[in-house]
Amino acid sequence: MVISLAFPPGLFGAPPSSAPAPDTLTVAPQLPVCANLRGFNRAEIDAEIARLHQQLVTNGVFAATELPMHEDGSAAIKSQIAVWLLGAAAAAVGKKKLVALSKVNKQKLFSTAGVSGLICEALGSARAADSAA
Amino acid sequence: MSDFIAPMESLSEVWSAALNRVHDGGGRTVHLGMTVTQPGIEIAGIRSVLDGFLAEGWPKKVNTQSVDTVASTIFPLDLYRPASYSWAPDLNIGAQAQLDSAKSRLFDGYLSMLPTLTSVRANNRGTYFSRMISWPGNEVGGPNQLERCVQALRVRRNAGTFSNNLQDLDLAADSQAEAQSGGLQLTKADESRIFGFPCLVHISLTIYKGKLNLMAVYRHQYLVTKAYGNLLGLSYLQHFIAQQSGFEVGELAVQATFADVQYSDFTKVNIKRLVAEVAEARSCA
């Protein structure tokens, strides 16, 4: 019977009995911070979200890895990373959340361009609401 | 009546045996026990069959999610990037800082997502993982039961009490998370809802012969939409706690007080088809 690990080999470390730990201290990666996106146009939001995602990948912040390119031409991502990016963008503009997940097209949660599109729509709605007030 | 699935190596085998057993028994049972002897091992073909079935376009009220999505409500694997070693009492400061940092990033990263996650109606009372790290799970800033659990286990490991130690860490300890037991709580003492969240009400950890064993109790186990993802998420959680506390991974057991193959959601004909397709995937593996 062919069985396999449900997660990348070694993700949870070697068993304690065979676990040599490094004796050198390297700087632990920090969670990247999103720029304040208020006033950004779509291209600028695209670029900022792509930058954030790239930092997650290159700094090894999460288990986020480079996936094949999404068909929309931006980086493909997992939906959990998309939700993190949405949270980071919300925090950057001083809001608890930017979107109601139950109302978004789930397909937009699988690419950085999809996420930046959601942010753009949400900020546009927020701007409209601010203007009306 | 009570039913018991004999221990098996992979979560896929255990899940498919449970699906079979309950389907053969009429679609529902009480007190179903399942044990995975090597949590984290799976048969990819079986998961693939289930994911395909769940994606078939069922009525919206059925609320199907992929196996990965269900698992992430218990442990968000994509947010955890640890060092390549486990915690140990003699770990040097730098190595321990790396492990702790990975743990903090997981917690902080998830909490920053929480307001967005709880915008989904099904999550408005929190997710299982948010209940573990910020009780009662729908707001940031609650007690972090999982952190407290890891620290309590490190103390135990540090004291060398990892052999024949049957002391149990009760994750649904007492009525409130402020209790000093080191436990994690997944349901409120005054929970009045009979159905729906939370189905997972209790997780217990037992250290025995140096291994961290995990038992989860479900009041409802939806065997098609949730059970596979639940077993996977619990496997991740068990590996995480074991790595962060320096114990080896033991077995994973699940006790479902009520188990259902969900004829009312999918029809008996479709469940019969799923059972056959899973059996085929298992024989091909």
Tab-separated table of C-alpha atoms in Angstrom:
chain	number	residue	atom	x	y	z
A	1	MET	CA	0.000	0.000	0.000
A	2	VAL	CA	1.384	3.418	-0.954
A	3	ILE	CA	1.159	5.853	1.900
A	4	SER	CA	2.647	9.280	2.241
A	5	LEU	CA	3.120	12.082	4.716
A	6	ALA	CA	0.264	14.554	4.881
A	7	PHE	CA	2.755	17.398	5.238
A	8	PRO	CA	6.201	18.211	3.858
A	9	PRO	CA	8.829	15.814	5.266
A	10	GLY	CA	10.631	17.339	8.214
A	11	LEU	CA	8.108	20.146	8.642
A	12	PHE	CA	7.629	19.324	12.281
A	13	GLY	CA	11.297	18.627	12.861
A	14	ALA	CA	13.257	15.534	13.549
A	15	PRO	CA	12.126	13.278	16.402
A	16	PRO	CA	13.510	14.497	19.742
A	17	SER	CA	15.860	11.535	20.042
A	18	SER	CA	17.667	12.547	16.844
A	19	ALA	CA	17.311	16.278	16.971
A	20	PRO	CA	20.584	18.134	16.768
A	21	ALA	CA	19.758	21.794	17.257
A	22	PRO	CA	21.989	24.454	15.728
A	23	ASP	CA	24.202	26.275	18.173
A	24	THR	CA	24.293	29.453	16.125
A	25	LEU	CA	21.686	32.146	16.450
A	26	THR	CA	20.124	33.442	13.263
A	27	VAL	CA	17.623	36.253	13.154
A	28	ALA	CA	14.079	34.904	13.200
A	29	PRO	CA	11.884	36.291	10.418
A	30	GLN	CA	9.236	38.763	11.477
A	31	LEU	CA	5.750	39.225	10.076
A	32	PRO	CA	6.012	41.805	7.281
A	33	VAL	CA	3.990	45.000	7.614
A	34	CYS	CA	1.730	46.294	4.875
A	35	ALA	CA	1.992	49.916	3.769
A	36	ASN	CA	-1.011	52.142	4.337
A	37	LEU	CA	-2.966	51.524	1.148
A	38	ARG	CA	-5.266	54.526	1.395
A	39	GLY	CA	-4.925	56.590	-1.765
A	40	PHE	CA	-3.172	53.771	-3.633
A	41	ASN	CA	-4.395	52.955	-7.120
A	42	ARG	CA	-4.923	49.384	-8.322
A	43	ALA	CA	-1.406	49.003	-9.700
A	44	GLU	CA	0.116	50.235	-6.453
A	45	ILE	CA	-2.031	47.869	-4.404
A	46	ASP	CA	-1.057	45.001	-6.720
A	47	ALA	CA	2.594	45.847	-6.189
A	48	GLU	CA	2.292	46.121	-2.407
A	49	ILE	CA	0.446	42.823	-2.035
A	50	ALA	CA	2.964	41.128	-4.323
A	51	ARG	CA	5.786	42.586	-2.189
A	52	LEU	CA	4.210	41.330	1.030
A	53	HIS	CA	3.744	37.864	-0.409
A	54	GLN	CA	7.299	37.782	-1.690
A	55	GLN	CA	8.559	38.663	1.789
A	56	LEU	CA	6.567	35.803	3.260
A	57	VAL	CA	8.168	33.430	0.781
A	58	THR	CA	11.759	34.625	0.763
A	59	ASN	CA	12.008	35.251	4.501
A	60	GLY	CA	10.373	31.947	5.359
A	61	VAL	CA	7.855	33.627	7.627
A	62	PHE	CA	5.212	30.966	7.153
A	63	ALA	CA	5.232	27.682	5.303
A	64	ALA	CA	4.193	29.749	2.266
A	65	THR	CA	6.128	28.521	-0.703
A	66	GLU	CA	6.490	29.648	-4.262
A	67	LEU	CA	3.628	28.091	-6.214
A	68	PRO	CA	3.274	27.971	-10.005
A	69	MET	CA	2.020	31.214	-11.519
A	70	HIS	CA	-1.758	31.749	-11.327
A	71	GLU	CA	-3.594	31.994	-14.654
A	72	ASP	CA	-4.237	35.694	-13.980
A	73	GLY	CA	-0.471	36.264	-14.242
A	74	SER	CA	0.182	36.966	-10.561
A	75	ALA	CA	1.548	34.633	-7.908
A	76	ALA	CA	-0.646	31.700	-6.951
A	77	ILE	CA	-1.268	31.495	-3.210
A	78	LYS	CA	-3.167	29.351	-0.761
A	79	SER	CA	-6.409	30.747	0.603
A	80	GLN	CA	-5.017	30.917	4.129
A	81	ILE	CA	-2.249	33.208	2.936
A	82	ALA	CA	-4.867	35.271	1.091
A	83	VAL	CA	-6.789	35.759	4.330
A	84	TRP	CA	-3.581	36.766	6.098
A	85	LEU	CA	-2.859	39.337	3.351
A	86	LEU	CA	-6.396	40.720	3.705
A	87	GLY	CA	-5.863	41.017	7.463
A	88	ALA	CA	-2.534	42.784	6.987
A	89	ALA	CA	-4.111	45.245	4.549
A	90	ALA	CA	-6.997	45.908	6.954
A	91	ALA	CA	-4.589	46.609	9.810
A	92	ALA	CA	-2.618	48.985	7.580
A	93	VAL	CA	-5.675	51.158	6.991
A	94	GLY	CA	-6.810	50.992	10.609
A	95	LYS	CA	-9.719	48.603	10.146
A	96	LYS	CA	-10.447	45.268	11.808
A	97	LYS	CA	-11.440	43.754	8.485
A	98	LEU	CA	-11.816	44.871	4.894
A	99	VAL	CA	-14.046	42.187	3.430
A	100	ALA	CA	-16.788	39.827	4.503
A	101	LEU	CA	-15.333	36.494	3.460
A	102	SER	CA	-18.750	34.929	2.977
A	103	LYS	CA	-19.511	37.474	0.261
A	104	VAL	CA	-16.319	37.249	-1.783
A	105	ASN	CA	-15.719	35.131	-4.838
A	106	LYS	CA	-13.581	32.325	-3.380
A	107	GLN	CA	-11.576	32.082	-6.598
A	108	LYS	CA	-10.039	35.457	-5.764
A	109	LEU	CA	-8.377	33.910	-2.740
A	110	PHE	CA	-5.921	31.938	-4.841
A	111	SER	CA	-3.759	34.689	-6.332
A	112	THR	CA	-2.135	37.924	-5.183
A	113	ALA	CA	-3.962	39.833	-7.921
A	114	GLY	CA	-7.255	38.370	-6.739
A	115	VAL	CA	-6.513	39.572	-3.211
A	116	SER	CA	-5.474	43.035	-4.319
A	117	GLY	CA	-8.671	43.242	-6.374
A	118	LEU	CA	-10.707	42.530	-3.244
A	119	ILE	CA	-8.755	45.156	-1.313
A	120	CYS	CA	-9.239	47.668	-4.106
A	121	GLU	CA	-13.004	47.069	-4.131
A	122	ALA	CA	-13.194	47.326	-0.354
A	123	LEU	CA	-11.193	50.543	-0.216
A	124	GLY	CA	-13.281	51.960	-3.049
A	125	SER	CA	-16.429	51.199	-1.054
A	126	ALA	CA	-14.882	52.716	2.031
A	127	ARG	CA	-13.928	55.871	0.110
A	128	ALA	CA	-17.471	56.128	-1.256
A	129	ALA	CA	-18.881	55.730	2.233
A	130	ASP	CA	-16.488	58.364	3.605
A	131	SER	CA	-17.468	60.794	0.838
A	132	ALA	CA	-21.163	60.241	1.489
A	133	ALA	CA	-20.629	60.952	5.166
B	1	MET	CA	-24.840	1.066	19.520
B	2	SER	CA	-21.176	1.608	20.238
B	3	ASP	CA	-18.739	0.818	17.462
B	4	PHE	CA	-14.983	0.560	17.334
B	5	ILE	CA	-12.606	0.799	14.403
B	6	ALA	CA	-9.479	-1.247	15.015
B	7	PRO	CA	-6.291	0.882	15.121
B	8	MET	CA	-4.683	1.447	11.729
B	9	GLU	CA	-1.562	3.184	10.523
B	10	SER	CA	-2.937	5.950	8.335
B	11	LEU	CA	-5.771	8.371	8.926
B	12	SER	CA	-7.094	7.514	5.447
B	13	GLU	CA	-7.556	3.848	6.352
B	14	VAL	CA	-9.227	4.725	9.632
B	15	TRP	CA	-11.562	7.208	8.005
B	16	SER	CA	-12.543	4.857	5.183
B	17	ALA	CA	-13.140	2.008	7.646
B	18	ALA	CA	-15.373	4.281	9.730
B	19	LEU	CA	-17.293	5.414	6.653
B	20	ASN	CA	-17.810	1.790	5.634
B	21	ARG	CA	-18.827	0.623	9.069
B	22	VAL	CA	-21.380	3.347	9.665
B	23	HIS	CA	-22.781	3.069	6.136
B	24	ASP	CA	-23.172	-0.704	6.566
B	25	GLY	CA	-24.849	-0.112	9.909
B	26	GLY	CA	-27.559	2.127	8.497
B	27	GLY	CA	-25.872	5.504	8.270
B	28	ARG	CA	-25.610	6.572	11.891
B	29	THR	CA	-24.169	5.275	15.109
B	30	VAL	CA	-23.242	6.356	18.611
B	31	HIS	CA	-19.917	6.168	20.430
B	32	LEU	CA	-17.749	5.451	17.430
B	33	GLY	CA	-14.078	5.032	18.360
B	34	MET	CA	-11.226	5.434	15.868
B	35	THR	CA	-7.453	5.216	16.342
B	36	VAL	CA	-4.624	6.274	14.016
B	37	THR	CA	-1.320	4.758	15.030
B	38	GLN	CA	0.808	7.045	12.823
B	39	PRO	CA	-0.882	10.449	12.725
B	40	GLY	CA	0.088	12.430	9.656
B	41	ILE	CA	0.360	9.427	7.365
B	42	GLU	CA	-2.306	9.271	4.677
B	43	ILE	CA	-3.205	7.667	1.366
B	44	ALA	CA	-3.365	10.544	-1.084
B	45	GLY	CA	-5.711	8.682	-3.443
B	46	ILE	CA	-8.390	8.419	-0.772
B	47	ARG	CA	-8.224	12.116	0.053
B	48	SER	CA	-8.424	12.867	-3.660
B	49	VAL	CA	-11.609	10.798	-4.044
B	50	LEU	CA	-13.207	12.577	-1.088
B	51	ASP	CA	-12.192	16.044	-2.301
B	52	GLY	CA	-13.621	15.206	-5.715
B	53	PHE	CA	-16.890	14.074	-4.147
B	54	LEU	CA	-17.147	17.199	-1.985
B	55	ALA	CA	-16.582	19.424	-5.017
B	56	GLU	CA	-19.420	17.911	-7.039
B	57	GLY	CA	-21.713	20.897	-6.636
B	58	TRP	CA	-24.038	19.928	-3.819
B	59	PRO	CA	-26.813	22.250	-2.630
B	60	LYS	CA	-25.433	25.243	-0.744
B	61	LYS	CA	-27.026	24.173	2.550
B	62	VAL	CA	-24.707	21.144	2.671
B	63	ASN	CA	-21.721	23.483	3.135
B	64	THR	CA	-18.933	21.360	1.714
B	65	GLN	CA	-15.311	22.417	2.087
B	66	SER	CA	-12.101	20.799	0.899
B	67	VAL	CA	-10.248	18.476	3.263
B	68	ASP	CA	-7.481	21.082	3.565
B	69	THR	CA	-9.922	23.815	4.568
B	70	VAL	CA	-11.519	21.679	7.271
B	71	ALA	CA	-8.080	20.703	8.607
B	72	SER	CA	-7.034	24.358	8.754
B	73	THR	CA	-9.823	25.156	11.236
B	74	ILE	CA	-8.007	22.924	13.731
B	75	PHE	CA	-4.444	23.737	12.724
B	76	PRO	CA	-3.501	26.298	10.032
B	77	LEU	CA	-0.522	24.419	8.632
B	78	ASP	CA	0.306	27.081	6.051
B	79	LEU	CA	1.118	29.566	8.823
B	80	TYR	CA	3.651	27.380	10.620
B	81	ARG	CA	7.256	27.239	9.557
B	82	PRO	CA	9.297	25.812	12.387
B	83	ALA	CA	12.927	24.951	12.732
B	84	SER	CA	14.045	21.487	11.676
B	85	TYR	CA	14.349	20.197	15.233
B	86	SER	CA	12.219	19.717	18.304
B	87	TRP	CA	12.315	21.414	21.657
B	88	ALA	CA	14.584	19.780	24.246
B	89	PRO	CA	15.529	20.738	27.811
B	90	ASP	CA	19.159	21.351	26.807
B	91	LEU	CA	18.348	23.368	23.708
B	92	ASN	CA	20.631	26.379	23.376
B	93	ILE	CA	19.115	29.832	23.619
B	94	GLY	CA	19.345	30.589	19.920
B	95	ALA	CA	17.674	27.371	18.877
B	96	GLN	CA	14.921	27.831	21.418
B	97	ALA	CA	14.358	31.388	20.186
B	98	GLN	CA	13.864	30.054	16.646
B	99	LEU	CA	11.275	27.549	17.787
B	100	ASP	CA	9.477	30.110	19.922
B	101	SER	CA	9.503	32.595	17.068
B	102	ALA	CA	7.840	30.099	14.718
B	103	LYS	CA	5.186	29.503	17.360
B	104	SER	CA	4.623	33.234	17.889
B	105	ARG	CA	4.354	33.893	14.156
B	106	LEU	CA	1.731	31.168	13.932
B	107	PHE	CA	-0.300	32.650	16.766
B	108	ASP	CA	0.122	36.303	15.733
B	109	GLY	CA	-0.464	35.551	12.072
B	110	TYR	CA	-3.673	33.678	12.811
B	111	LEU	CA	-4.972	36.323	15.183
B	112	SER	CA	-4.430	39.004	12.545
B	113	MET	CA	-6.723	36.944	10.295
B	114	LEU	CA	-9.391	36.402	12.910
B	115	PRO	CA	-11.632	39.429	12.204
B	116	THR	CA	-11.718	38.397	8.536
B	117	LEU	CA	-12.298	34.732	9.358
B	118	THR	CA	-15.160	35.509	11.719
B	119	SER	CA	-16.892	37.472	8.960
B	120	VAL	CA	-18.035	34.062	7.722
B	121	ARG	CA	-21.256	33.204	9.487
B	122	ALA	CA	-20.099	29.681	10.297
B	123	ASN	CA	-17.078	31.179	12.069
B	124	ASN	CA	-18.806	33.936	14.018
B	125	ARG	CA	-18.224	32.006	17.217
B	126	GLY	CA	-14.581	31.481	16.326
B	127	THR	CA	-12.752	28.548	14.785
B	128	TYR	CA	-11.332	25.617	16.713
B	129	PHE	CA	-7.838	27.051	16.435
B	130	SER	CA	-8.919	30.511	17.565
B	131	ARG	CA	-10.592	28.911	20.580
B	132	MET	CA	-7.257	27.336	21.399
B	133	ILE	CA	-5.211	30.526	21.123
B	134	SER	CA	-7.681	33.242	22.155
B	135	TRP	CA	-10.567	31.847	24.171
B	136	PRO	CA	-13.495	32.009	23.518
B	137	GLY	CA	-12.290	32.384	19.965
B	138	ASN	CA	-14.231	35.199	18.337
B	139	GLU	CA	-12.055	38.073	19.600
B	140	VAL	CA	-8.346	38.735	19.773
B	141	GLY	CA	-6.900	39.005	23.272
B	142	GLY	CA	-8.338	35.961	25.018
B	143	PRO	CA	-6.251	33.451	26.951
B	144	ASN	CA	-3.893	31.377	24.802
B	145	GLN	CA	-4.574	27.860	25.981
B	146	LEU	CA	-2.294	26.227	23.430
B	147	GLU	CA	0.707	28.283	24.547
B	148	ARG	CA	-0.024	27.390	28.154
B	149	CYS	CA	-0.317	23.745	27.175
B	150	VAL	CA	3.086	23.767	25.434
B	151	GLN	CA	4.712	25.462	28.419
B	152	ALA	CA	3.190	22.936	30.837
B	153	LEU	CA	4.477	20.055	28.726
B	154	ARG	CA	7.954	21.597	28.545
B	155	VAL	CA	8.029	21.732	32.315
B	156	ARG	CA	7.083	18.067	32.373
B	157	ARG	CA	9.693	17.201	29.757
B	158	ASN	CA	12.286	19.283	31.577
B	159	ALA	CA	11.604	17.350	34.745
B	160	GLY	CA	12.227	14.128	32.854
B	161	THR	CA	8.763	12.793	33.544
B	162	PHE	CA	8.197	11.390	30.085
B	163	SER	CA	8.224	7.726	30.853
B	164	ASN	CA	5.196	5.914	32.206
B	165	ASN	CA	3.649	9.232	32.982
B	166	LEU	CA	-0.079	8.872	32.636
B	167	GLN	CA	-0.887	12.346	33.799
B	168	ASP	CA	-3.424	13.774	31.461
B	169	LEU	CA	-3.560	17.294	30.130
B	170	ASP	CA	-7.219	17.969	29.769
B	171	LEU	CA	-7.843	20.402	26.950
B	172	ALA	CA	-11.416	21.039	27.942
B	173	ALA	CA	-10.479	21.544	31.549
B	174	ASP	CA	-12.966	22.930	33.977
B	175	SER	CA	-15.330	25.633	32.836
B	176	GLN	CA	-13.103	28.553	31.932
B	177	ALA	CA	-9.776	29.015	30.248
B	178	GLU	CA	-8.419	30.883	33.227
B	179	ALA	CA	-8.224	27.592	35.081
B	180	GLN	CA	-4.668	26.776	36.064
B	181	SER	CA	-4.756	23.245	34.723
B	182	GLY	CA	-2.838	23.991	31.534
B	183	GLY	CA	-5.735	22.720	29.468
B	184	LEU	CA	-7.381	23.804	26.240
B	185	GLN	CA	-11.096	24.319	26.064
B	186	LEU	CA	-13.210	24.071	22.948
B	187	THR	CA	-16.718	24.441	24.272
B	188	LYS	CA	-18.353	26.652	26.848
B	189	ALA	CA	-19.690	25.209	30.056
B	190	ASP	CA	-23.048	26.839	29.322
B	191	GLU	CA	-23.163	25.801	25.654
B	192	SER	CA	-26.832	25.462	24.713
B	193	ARG	CA	-26.641	24.624	21.009
B	194	ILE	CA	-27.450	21.004	20.275
B	195	PHE	CA	-26.181	21.009	16.685
B	196	GLY	CA	-23.446	22.837	14.812
B	197	PHE	CA	-20.272	24.432	16.114
B	198	PRO	CA	-18.549	23.285	18.198
B	199	CYS	CA	-18.667	19.611	17.231
B	200	LEU	CA	-15.194	19.095	18.719
B	201	VAL	CA	-15.656	19.580	22.421
B	202	HIS	CA	-12.658	18.049	24.127
B	203	ILE	CA	-9.039	17.238	23.421
B	204	SER	CA	-6.981	15.293	25.873
B	205	LEU	CA	-3.232	14.744	25.833
B	206	THR	CA	-1.549	11.837	27.522
B	207	ILE	CA	2.192	11.397	27.849
B	208	TYR	CA	3.134	7.759	27.964
B	209	LYS	CA	6.594	6.261	27.423
B	210	GLY	CA	7.869	9.541	26.035
B	211	LYS	CA	5.108	9.882	23.473
B	212	LEU	CA	2.392	12.468	23.216
B	213	ASN	CA	-0.942	10.773	22.592
B	214	LEU	CA	-3.995	12.792	21.635
B	215	MET	CA	-7.666	11.974	22.022
B	216	ALA	CA	-10.429	14.188	20.648
B	217	VAL	CA	-14.092	13.899	21.535
B	218	TYR	CA	-16.710	15.001	19.030
B	219	ARG	CA	-20.356	15.353	19.912
B	220	HIS	CA	-21.188	15.077	16.211
B	221	GLN	CA	-18.863	13.614	13.652
B	222	TYR	CA	-19.977	14.307	10.089
B	223	LEU	CA	-18.126	11.504	8.377
B	224	VAL	CA	-18.248	12.926	4.852
B	225	THR	CA	-17.908	16.688	5.167
B	226	LYS	CA	-15.686	16.880	8.227
B	227	ALA	CA	-14.147	13.679	9.598
B	228	TYR	CA	-11.187	13.318	7.209
B	229	GLY	CA	-10.193	16.976	7.552
B	230	ASN	CA	-10.642	16.717	11.307
B	231	LEU	CA	-8.265	13.753	11.521
B	232	LEU	CA	-5.765	15.634	9.387
B	233	GLY	CA	-6.007	18.851	11.419
B	234	LEU	CA	-5.678	16.937	14.683
B	235	SER	CA	-2.577	15.192	13.275
B	236	TYR	CA	-1.016	18.578	12.525
B	237	LEU	CA	-1.909	19.837	15.999
B	238	GLN	CA	-0.424	16.747	17.626
B	239	HIS	CA	2.827	17.111	15.656
B	240	PHE	CA	2.993	20.806	16.560
B	241	ILE	CA	2.554	20.213	20.296
B	242	ALA	CA	4.994	17.303	20.227
B	243	GLN	CA	7.652	19.326	18.424
B	244	GLN	CA	7.222	22.342	20.662
B	245	SER	CA	7.404	20.279	23.843
B	246	GLY	CA	10.021	17.696	22.930
B	247	PHE	CA	7.929	14.556	22.973
B	248	GLU	CA	7.588	12.017	20.198
B	249	VAL	CA	4.229	11.671	18.473
B	250	GLY	CA	2.065	8.872	19.826
B	251	GLU	CA	-1.323	7.737	18.619
B	252	LEU	CA	-4.349	9.803	17.697
B	253	ALA	CA	-7.753	8.648	18.868
B	254	VAL	CA	-11.164	10.123	18.148
B	255	GLN	CA	-14.365	9.285	19.957
B	256	ALA	CA	-17.529	10.451	18.229
B	257	THR	CA	-20.565	10.464	20.460
B	258	PHE	CA	-22.694	10.524	17.324
B	259	ALA	CA	-21.416	9.664	13.851
B	260	ASP	CA	-23.310	10.241	10.647
B	261	VAL	CA	-22.536	9.405	6.980
B	262	GLN	CA	-24.972	12.170	6.013
B	263	TYR	CA	-27.605	10.444	3.850
B	264	SER	CA	-29.814	13.480	4.401
B	265	ASP	CA	-27.219	15.719	2.765
B	266	PHE	CA	-25.984	13.487	-0.051
B	267	THR	CA	-28.576	10.634	-0.389
B	268	LYS	CA	-27.867	7.010	0.316
B	269	VAL	CA	-27.160	6.273	-3.344
B	270	ASN	CA	-24.377	8.847	-3.486
B	271	ILE	CA	-22.854	7.696	-0.205
B	272	LYS	CA	-22.852	4.141	-1.538
B	273	ARG	CA	-20.997	5.417	-4.591
B	274	LEU	CA	-18.491	7.274	-2.388
B	275	VAL	CA	-17.874	4.152	-0.303
B	276	ALA	CA	-17.193	2.161	-3.475
B	277	GLU	CA	-14.839	4.801	-4.902
B	278	VAL	CA	-12.912	5.024	-1.616
B	279	ALA	CA	-12.602	1.227	-1.506
B	280	GLU	CA	-11.217	1.267	-5.032
B	281	ALA	CA	-8.711	4.013	-4.179
B	282	ARG	CA	-7.645	2.030	-1.148
B	283	SER	CA	-7.100	-1.135	-3.162
B	284	CYS	CA	-5.143	0.779	-5.814
B	285	ALA	CA	-2.878	2.468	-3.302
